[in-house]
Coordinates of C-alpha atoms and ligand atoms in Angstrom, one line a residue:
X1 CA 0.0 0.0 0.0
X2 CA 2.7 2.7 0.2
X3 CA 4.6 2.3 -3.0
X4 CA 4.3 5.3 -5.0
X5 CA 3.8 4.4 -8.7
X6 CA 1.4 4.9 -11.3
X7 CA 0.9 1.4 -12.3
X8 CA -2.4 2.1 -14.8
X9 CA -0.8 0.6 -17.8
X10 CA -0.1 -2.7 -15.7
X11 CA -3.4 -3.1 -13.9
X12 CA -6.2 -2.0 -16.5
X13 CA -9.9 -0.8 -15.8
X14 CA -10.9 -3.0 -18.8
X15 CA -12.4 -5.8 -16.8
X16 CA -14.3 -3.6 -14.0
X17 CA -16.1 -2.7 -17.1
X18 CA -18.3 -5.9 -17.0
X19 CA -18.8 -6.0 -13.3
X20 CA -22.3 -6.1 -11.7
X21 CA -22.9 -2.9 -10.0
X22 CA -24.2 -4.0 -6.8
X23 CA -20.6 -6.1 -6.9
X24 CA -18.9 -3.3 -7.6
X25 CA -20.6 -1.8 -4.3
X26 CA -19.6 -5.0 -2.2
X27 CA -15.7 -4.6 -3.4
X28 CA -15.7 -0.9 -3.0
X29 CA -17.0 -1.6 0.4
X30 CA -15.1 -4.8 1.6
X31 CA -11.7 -2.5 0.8
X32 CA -13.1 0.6 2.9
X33 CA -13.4 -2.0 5.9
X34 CA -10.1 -4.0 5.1
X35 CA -8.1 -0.7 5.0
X36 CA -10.2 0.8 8.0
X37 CA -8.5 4.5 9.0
X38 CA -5.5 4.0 6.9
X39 CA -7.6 5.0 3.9
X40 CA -10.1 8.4 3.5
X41 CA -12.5 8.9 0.7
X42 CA -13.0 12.2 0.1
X43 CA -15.8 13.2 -2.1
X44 CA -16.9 16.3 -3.7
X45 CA -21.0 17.7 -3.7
X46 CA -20.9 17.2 -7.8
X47 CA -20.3 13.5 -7.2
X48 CA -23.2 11.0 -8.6
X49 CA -25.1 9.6 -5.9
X50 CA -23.7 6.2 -6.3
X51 CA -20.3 7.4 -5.9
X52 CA -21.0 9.5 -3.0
X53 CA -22.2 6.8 -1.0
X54 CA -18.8 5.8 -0.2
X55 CA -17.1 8.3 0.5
X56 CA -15.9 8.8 4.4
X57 CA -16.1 12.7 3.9
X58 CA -18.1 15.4 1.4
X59 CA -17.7 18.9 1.0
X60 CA -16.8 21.7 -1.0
X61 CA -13.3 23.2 -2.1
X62 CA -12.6 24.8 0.9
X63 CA -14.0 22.0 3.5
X64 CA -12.2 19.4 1.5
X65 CA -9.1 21.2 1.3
X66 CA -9.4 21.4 5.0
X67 CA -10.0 18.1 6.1
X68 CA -6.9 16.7 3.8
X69 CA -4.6 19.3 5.6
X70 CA -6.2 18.5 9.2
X71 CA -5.8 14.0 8.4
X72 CA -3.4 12.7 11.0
X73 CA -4.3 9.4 10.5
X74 CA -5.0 8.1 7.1
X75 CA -2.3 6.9 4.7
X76 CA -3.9 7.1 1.6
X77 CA -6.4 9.0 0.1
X78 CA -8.8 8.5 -2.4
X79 CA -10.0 11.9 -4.3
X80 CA -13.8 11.5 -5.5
X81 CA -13.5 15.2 -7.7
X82 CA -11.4 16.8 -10.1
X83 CA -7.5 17.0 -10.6
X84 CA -7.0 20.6 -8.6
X85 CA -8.7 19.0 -6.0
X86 CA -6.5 15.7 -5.2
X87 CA -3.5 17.8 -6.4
X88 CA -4.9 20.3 -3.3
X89 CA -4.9 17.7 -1.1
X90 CA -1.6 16.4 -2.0
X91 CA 0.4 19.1 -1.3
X92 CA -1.6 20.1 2.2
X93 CA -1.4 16.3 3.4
X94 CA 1.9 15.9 2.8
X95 CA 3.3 19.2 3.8
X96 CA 6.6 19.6 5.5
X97 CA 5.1 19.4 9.1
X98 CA 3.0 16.5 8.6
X99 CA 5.7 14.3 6.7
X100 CA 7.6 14.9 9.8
X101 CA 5.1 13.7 12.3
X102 CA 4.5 10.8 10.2
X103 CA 8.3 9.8 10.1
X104 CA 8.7 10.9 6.2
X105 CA 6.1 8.6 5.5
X106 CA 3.7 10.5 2.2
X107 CA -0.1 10.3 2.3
X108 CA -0.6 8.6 -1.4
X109 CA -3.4 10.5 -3.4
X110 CA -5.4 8.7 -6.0
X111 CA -7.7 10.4 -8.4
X112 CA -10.0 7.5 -9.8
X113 CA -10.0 8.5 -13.0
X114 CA -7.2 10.7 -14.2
X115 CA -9.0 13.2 -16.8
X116 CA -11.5 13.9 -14.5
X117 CA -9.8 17.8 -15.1
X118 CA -12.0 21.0 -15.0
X119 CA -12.3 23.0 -18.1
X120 CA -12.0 26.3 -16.0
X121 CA -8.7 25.3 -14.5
X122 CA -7.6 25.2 -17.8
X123 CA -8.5 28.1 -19.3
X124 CA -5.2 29.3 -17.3
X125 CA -2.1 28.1 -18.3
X126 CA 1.3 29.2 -16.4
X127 CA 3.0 30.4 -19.2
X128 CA -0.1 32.7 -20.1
X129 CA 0.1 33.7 -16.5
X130 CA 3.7 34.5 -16.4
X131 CA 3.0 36.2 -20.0
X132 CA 0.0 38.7 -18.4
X133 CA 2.5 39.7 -15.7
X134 CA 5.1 40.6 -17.8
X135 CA 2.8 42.4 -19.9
X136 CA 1.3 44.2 -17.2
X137 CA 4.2 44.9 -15.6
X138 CA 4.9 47.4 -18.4
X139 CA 1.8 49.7 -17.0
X140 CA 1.7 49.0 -13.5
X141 CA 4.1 48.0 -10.6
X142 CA 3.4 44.6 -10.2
X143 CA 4.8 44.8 -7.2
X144 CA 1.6 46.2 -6.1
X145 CA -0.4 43.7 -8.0
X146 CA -1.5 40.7 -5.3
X147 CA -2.1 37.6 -7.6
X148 CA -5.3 35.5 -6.3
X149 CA -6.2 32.5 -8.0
X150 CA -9.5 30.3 -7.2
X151 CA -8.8 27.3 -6.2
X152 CA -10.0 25.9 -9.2
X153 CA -6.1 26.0 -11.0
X154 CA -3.6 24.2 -11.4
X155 CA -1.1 23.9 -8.8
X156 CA 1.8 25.6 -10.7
X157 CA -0.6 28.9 -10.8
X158 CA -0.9 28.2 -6.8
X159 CA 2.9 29.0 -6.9
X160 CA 3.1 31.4 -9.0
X161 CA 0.8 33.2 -6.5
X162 CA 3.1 31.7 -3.5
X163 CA 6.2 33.1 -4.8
X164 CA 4.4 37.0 -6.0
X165 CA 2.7 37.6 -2.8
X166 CA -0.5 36.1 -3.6
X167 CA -3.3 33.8 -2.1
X168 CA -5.8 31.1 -3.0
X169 CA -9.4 31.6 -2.7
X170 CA -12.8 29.5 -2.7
X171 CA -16.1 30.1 -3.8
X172 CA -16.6 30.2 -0.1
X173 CA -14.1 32.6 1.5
X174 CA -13.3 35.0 -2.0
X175 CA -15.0 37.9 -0.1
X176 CA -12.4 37.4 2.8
X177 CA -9.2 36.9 0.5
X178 CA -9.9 39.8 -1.5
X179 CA -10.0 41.5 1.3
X180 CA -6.7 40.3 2.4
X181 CA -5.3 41.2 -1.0
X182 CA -6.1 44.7 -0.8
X183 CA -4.4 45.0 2.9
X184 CA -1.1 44.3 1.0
X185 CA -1.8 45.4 -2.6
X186 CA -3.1 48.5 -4.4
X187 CA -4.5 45.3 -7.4
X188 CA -5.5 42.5 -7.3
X189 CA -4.7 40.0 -10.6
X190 CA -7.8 37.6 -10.3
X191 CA -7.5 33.9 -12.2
X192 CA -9.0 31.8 -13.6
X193 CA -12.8 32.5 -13.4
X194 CA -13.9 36.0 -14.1
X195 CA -17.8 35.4 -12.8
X196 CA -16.4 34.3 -9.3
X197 CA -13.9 37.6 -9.1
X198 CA -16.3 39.9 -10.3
X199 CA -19.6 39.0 -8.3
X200 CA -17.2 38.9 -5.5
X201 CA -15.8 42.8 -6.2
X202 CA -18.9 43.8 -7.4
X203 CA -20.3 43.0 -3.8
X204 CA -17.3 44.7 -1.9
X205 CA -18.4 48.0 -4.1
X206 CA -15.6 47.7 -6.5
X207 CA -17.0 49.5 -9.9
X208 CA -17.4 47.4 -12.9
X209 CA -15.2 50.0 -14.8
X210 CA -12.1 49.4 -12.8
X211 CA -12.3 45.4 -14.0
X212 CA -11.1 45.1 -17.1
X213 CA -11.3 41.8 -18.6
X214 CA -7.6 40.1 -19.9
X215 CA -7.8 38.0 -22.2
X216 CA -4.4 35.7 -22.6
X217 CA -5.6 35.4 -26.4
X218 CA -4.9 39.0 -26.9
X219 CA -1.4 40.2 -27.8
X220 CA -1.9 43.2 -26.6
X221 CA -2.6 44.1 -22.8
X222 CA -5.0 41.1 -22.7
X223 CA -6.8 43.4 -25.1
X224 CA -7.3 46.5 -22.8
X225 CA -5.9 50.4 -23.0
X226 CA -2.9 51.4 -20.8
X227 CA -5.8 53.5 -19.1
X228 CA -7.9 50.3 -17.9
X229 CA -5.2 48.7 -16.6
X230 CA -3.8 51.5 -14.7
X231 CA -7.5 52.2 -13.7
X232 CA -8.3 48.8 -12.7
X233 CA -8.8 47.7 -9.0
X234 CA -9.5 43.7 -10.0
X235 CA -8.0 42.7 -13.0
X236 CA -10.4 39.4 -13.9
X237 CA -8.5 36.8 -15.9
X238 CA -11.2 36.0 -19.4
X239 CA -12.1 32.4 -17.9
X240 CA -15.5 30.6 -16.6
X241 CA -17.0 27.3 -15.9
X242 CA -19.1 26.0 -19.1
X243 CA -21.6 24.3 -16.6
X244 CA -22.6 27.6 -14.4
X245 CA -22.0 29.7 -17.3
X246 CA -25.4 27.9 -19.0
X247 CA -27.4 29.6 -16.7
X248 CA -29.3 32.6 -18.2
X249 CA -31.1 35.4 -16.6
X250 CA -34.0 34.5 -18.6
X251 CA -34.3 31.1 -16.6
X252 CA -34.7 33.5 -13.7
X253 CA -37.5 35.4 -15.0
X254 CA -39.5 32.6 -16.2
X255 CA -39.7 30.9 -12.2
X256 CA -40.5 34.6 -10.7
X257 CA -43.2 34.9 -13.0
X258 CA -44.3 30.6 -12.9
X259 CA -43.5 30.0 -9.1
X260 CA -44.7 33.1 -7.5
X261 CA -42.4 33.3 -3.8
X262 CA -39.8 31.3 -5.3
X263 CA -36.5 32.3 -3.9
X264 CA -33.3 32.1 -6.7
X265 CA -30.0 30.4 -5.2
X266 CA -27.2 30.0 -7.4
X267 CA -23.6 29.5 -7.5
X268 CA -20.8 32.6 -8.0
X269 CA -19.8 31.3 -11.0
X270 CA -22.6 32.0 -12.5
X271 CA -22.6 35.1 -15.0
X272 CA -23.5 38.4 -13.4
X273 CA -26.4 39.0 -14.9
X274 CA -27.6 36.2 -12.9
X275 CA -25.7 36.3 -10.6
X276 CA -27.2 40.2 -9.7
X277 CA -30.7 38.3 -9.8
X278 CA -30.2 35.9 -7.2
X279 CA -31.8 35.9 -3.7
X280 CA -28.6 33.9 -2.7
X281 CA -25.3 33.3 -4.2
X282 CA -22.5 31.1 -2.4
X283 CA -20.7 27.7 -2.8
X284 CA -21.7 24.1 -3.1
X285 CA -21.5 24.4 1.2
X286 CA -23.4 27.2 1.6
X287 CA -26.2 26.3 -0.8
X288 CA -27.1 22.9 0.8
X289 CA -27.2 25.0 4.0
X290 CA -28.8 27.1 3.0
X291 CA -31.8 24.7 1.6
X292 CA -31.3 22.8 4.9
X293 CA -32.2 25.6 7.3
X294 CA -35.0 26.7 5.6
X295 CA -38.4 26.2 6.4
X296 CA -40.8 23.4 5.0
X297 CA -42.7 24.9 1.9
X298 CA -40.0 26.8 0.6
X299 CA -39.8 27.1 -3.0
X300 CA -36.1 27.2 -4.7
X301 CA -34.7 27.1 -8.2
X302 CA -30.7 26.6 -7.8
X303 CA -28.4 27.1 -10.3
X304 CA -25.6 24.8 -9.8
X305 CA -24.2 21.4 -11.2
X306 CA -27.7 18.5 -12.2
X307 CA -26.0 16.3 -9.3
X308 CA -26.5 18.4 -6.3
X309 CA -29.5 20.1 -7.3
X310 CA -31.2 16.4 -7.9
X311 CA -29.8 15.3 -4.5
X312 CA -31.2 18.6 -2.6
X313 CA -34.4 17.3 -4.1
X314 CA -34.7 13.8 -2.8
X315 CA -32.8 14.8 0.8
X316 CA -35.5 18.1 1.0
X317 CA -39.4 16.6 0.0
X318 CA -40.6 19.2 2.1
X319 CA -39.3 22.0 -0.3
X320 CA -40.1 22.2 -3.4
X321 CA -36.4 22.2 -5.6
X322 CA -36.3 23.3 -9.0
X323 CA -33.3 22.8 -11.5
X324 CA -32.5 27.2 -12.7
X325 CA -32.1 25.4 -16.1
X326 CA -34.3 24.0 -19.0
X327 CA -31.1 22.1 -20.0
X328 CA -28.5 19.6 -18.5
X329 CA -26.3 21.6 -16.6
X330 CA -23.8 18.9 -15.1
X331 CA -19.5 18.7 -14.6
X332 CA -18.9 16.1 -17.3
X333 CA -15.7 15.7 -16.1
X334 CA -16.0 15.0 -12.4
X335 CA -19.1 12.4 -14.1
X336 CA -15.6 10.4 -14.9
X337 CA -15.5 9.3 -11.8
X338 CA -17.5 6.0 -11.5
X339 CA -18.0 3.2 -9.5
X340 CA -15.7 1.5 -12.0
X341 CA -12.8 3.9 -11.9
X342 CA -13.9 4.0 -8.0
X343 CA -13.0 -0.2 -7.4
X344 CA -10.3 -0.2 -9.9
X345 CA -8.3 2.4 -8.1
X346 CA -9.2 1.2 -4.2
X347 CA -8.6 -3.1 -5.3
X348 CA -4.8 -1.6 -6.8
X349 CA -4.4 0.8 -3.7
X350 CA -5.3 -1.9 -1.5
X351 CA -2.9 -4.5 -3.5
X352 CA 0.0 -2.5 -2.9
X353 CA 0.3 -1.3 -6.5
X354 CA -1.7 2.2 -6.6
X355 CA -2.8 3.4 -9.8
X356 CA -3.4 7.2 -10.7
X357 CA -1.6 8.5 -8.1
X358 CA -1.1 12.9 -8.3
X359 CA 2.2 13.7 -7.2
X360 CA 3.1 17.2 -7.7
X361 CA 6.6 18.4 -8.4
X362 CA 8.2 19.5 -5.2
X363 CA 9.0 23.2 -6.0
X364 CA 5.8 23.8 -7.8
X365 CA 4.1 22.1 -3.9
X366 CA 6.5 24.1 -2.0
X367 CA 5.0 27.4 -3.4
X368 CA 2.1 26.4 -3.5
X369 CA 1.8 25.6 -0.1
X370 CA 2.4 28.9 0.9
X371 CA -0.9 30.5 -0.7
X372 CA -2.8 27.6 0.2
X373 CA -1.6 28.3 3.9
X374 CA -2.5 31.8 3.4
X375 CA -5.8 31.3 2.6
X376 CA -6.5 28.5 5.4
X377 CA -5.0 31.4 7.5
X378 CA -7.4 34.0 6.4
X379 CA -10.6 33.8 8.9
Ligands
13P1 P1 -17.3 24.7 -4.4 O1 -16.0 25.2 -3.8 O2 -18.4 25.7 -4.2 O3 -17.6 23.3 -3.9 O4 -17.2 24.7 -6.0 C1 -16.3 23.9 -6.6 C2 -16.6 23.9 -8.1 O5 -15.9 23.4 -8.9 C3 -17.8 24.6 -8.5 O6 -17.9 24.5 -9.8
SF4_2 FE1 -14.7 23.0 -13.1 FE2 -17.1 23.9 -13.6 FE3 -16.8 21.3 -13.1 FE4 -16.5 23.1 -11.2 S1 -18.4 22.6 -12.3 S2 -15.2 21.4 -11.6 S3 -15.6 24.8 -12.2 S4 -15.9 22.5 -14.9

């Protein structure tokens, strides 16, 4: 169980293919209780039920980034989400001061199925990041520019924002980093989704005017004037999630005017325009607690991934749950993960040969760590 090795090509999914689903179940379960504490599921709220069911832990980004830095005890864990994610949770559980107490031994991360990516993350890449701040650089001090990236990135943007000064944010705590930024910057350099920075400074009473847009496919300036960038307060990088970005402020208007009372509740990386509509706006965390503390007879539509919104459903009867969109709205790619990919990966963990395990480059987790630690810092 502790060798480090990405064994895929040796141990192939092919015949979990054929396997019965409720035996698929049974194994997934018969290694949980086999490996006891020495392994943690971690799953994210965009998980299909079935694959959800096993998992020791759910959350959102933040949660799940904190319980992976707060393990003492487990020695392998299994990432039910995307790659940022189990990257995340790499770096934070095997950070310098918990290697120690573990006598050098590494927690091994395994993503179940390794292209379960997320198209936002890579709408950044590090050399269009490092590109923007040389470009930049020529207009402004960058040395007053504090680089934020949501947490949704990969990790060699998390260093890039360890090394310049910068922090990591959540859908859940971006109110709280950007205000941290501005303590130590006169501009912030947000990345990768713009919807998530700008709700957020549009909510702190930053003017729309001083956020220019930059796009990396623009040779220019990320296609703005040396004026706007000189003006800006929040520069938001030209990136979005395709699934929150389906939702339309039409779909709004259509359940005010069908559902009279019904409250809207969305997620921040939805557009602005819906975004602005929205009784409530706030992560994967706060929606589900929101619908939880509310009262029987409360109406919602929720604009967030098909996954949640259906389980909110079937966990709330006594509210009545609406999907925000006429169309399927769900994360294709943390779909990928399946019971499947789930046994395969635990049966080779378990066997002593893991598969798909996420081992990021020790510089790049070194830097990294530092604006993740700044943001678990920031209260
Ligand atoms: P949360 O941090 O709100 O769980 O969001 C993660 C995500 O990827 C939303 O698209
Ligand atoms: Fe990425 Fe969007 Fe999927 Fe979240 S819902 S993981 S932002 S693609």
């Amino acid at each position: 169980m502790n060798a480090v090795a990405n064994a895929a090509g040796e141990y192939p999914l092919a015949p979990y293919k054929t396997i019965p689903v409720q035996d698929l179940k049974d194994r997934i379960e018969a290694v949980r209780k086999r490996l006891g504490k020495r392994l943690m599921i971690l799953g994210h709220h965009y998980q299909q039920d079935e694959v959800i069911a096993h998992a020791d832990l759910r959350g959102d980004s933040y949660q799940l980034s904190q319980l992976a830095a707060d393990n003492s005890d487990c020695e392998s864990i299994v990432f039910c989400g995307v790659h940022f994610m189990a990257e995340t949770a790499d770096i934070l559980a095997n950070r310098p001061e918990k290697l120690e107490q573990r006598g050098g031994q590494k927690v091994t991360v395994v993503l179940p199925d390794l292209a379960a990516g997320c198209s936002m993350a890579d709408m950044a890449a590090i050399s269009q990041v490092e590109a923007a701040w040389a470009d930049m650089s020529e207009v402004i001090d960058t040395e007053r520019v504090i680089p934020v990236t949501y947490i949704n990135s990969a990790a060699s943007l998390k260093a890039f924002c360890g090394r310049h000064g910068g922090i990591v944010c959540t859908s859940s705590n971006a109110a709280a980093v950007l205000r941290w930024a501005f303590e130590r910057g006169d501009r912030v350099l947000f990345f990768p989704d713009q919807h998530l920075g700008r709700n957020t400074a549009l909510a702190m009473g930053i003017g729309i005017d001083q956020m220019p847009v930059w796009d990396p496919y623009s040779l220019e300036l990320g296609g703005n004037s040396e004026t706007a960038v000189e003006n800006a307060q929040v520069i938001l990088w030209k990136g979005h999630c395709s699934v929150h970005q389906m939702f339309r402020p039409e779909h709004v208007a259509q359940f005010r005017e069908q559902h009279p009372g019904i409250k809207i509740l969305v997620h921040p990386e939805c557009p602005r325009e819906v975004n602005d509509l929205a009784d409530v706006s706030g992560s994967t965390g706060k929606i589900i607690q929101t619908v939880r503390d509310s009262p029987p007879g409360t109406k919602w539509a929720i604009g967030t991934e098909l996954h949640l919104v259906n389980r909110l459903k079937a966990d709330h009867p006594e509210q009545e749950i609406h999907f925000l969109s006429p169309v399927v709205c769900m994360c294709a790619t943390m779909y990928r993960i399946d019971l499947q990919h789930l046994c395969w990966s635990l049966e080779n963990l378990c066997d002593g040969h893991p598969v798909n395990v996420i081992g990021v480059d020790p510089e790049v987790s070194r830097w990294s760590l530092v604006a993740l630690e700044r943001m678990l810092s920031v209260k």
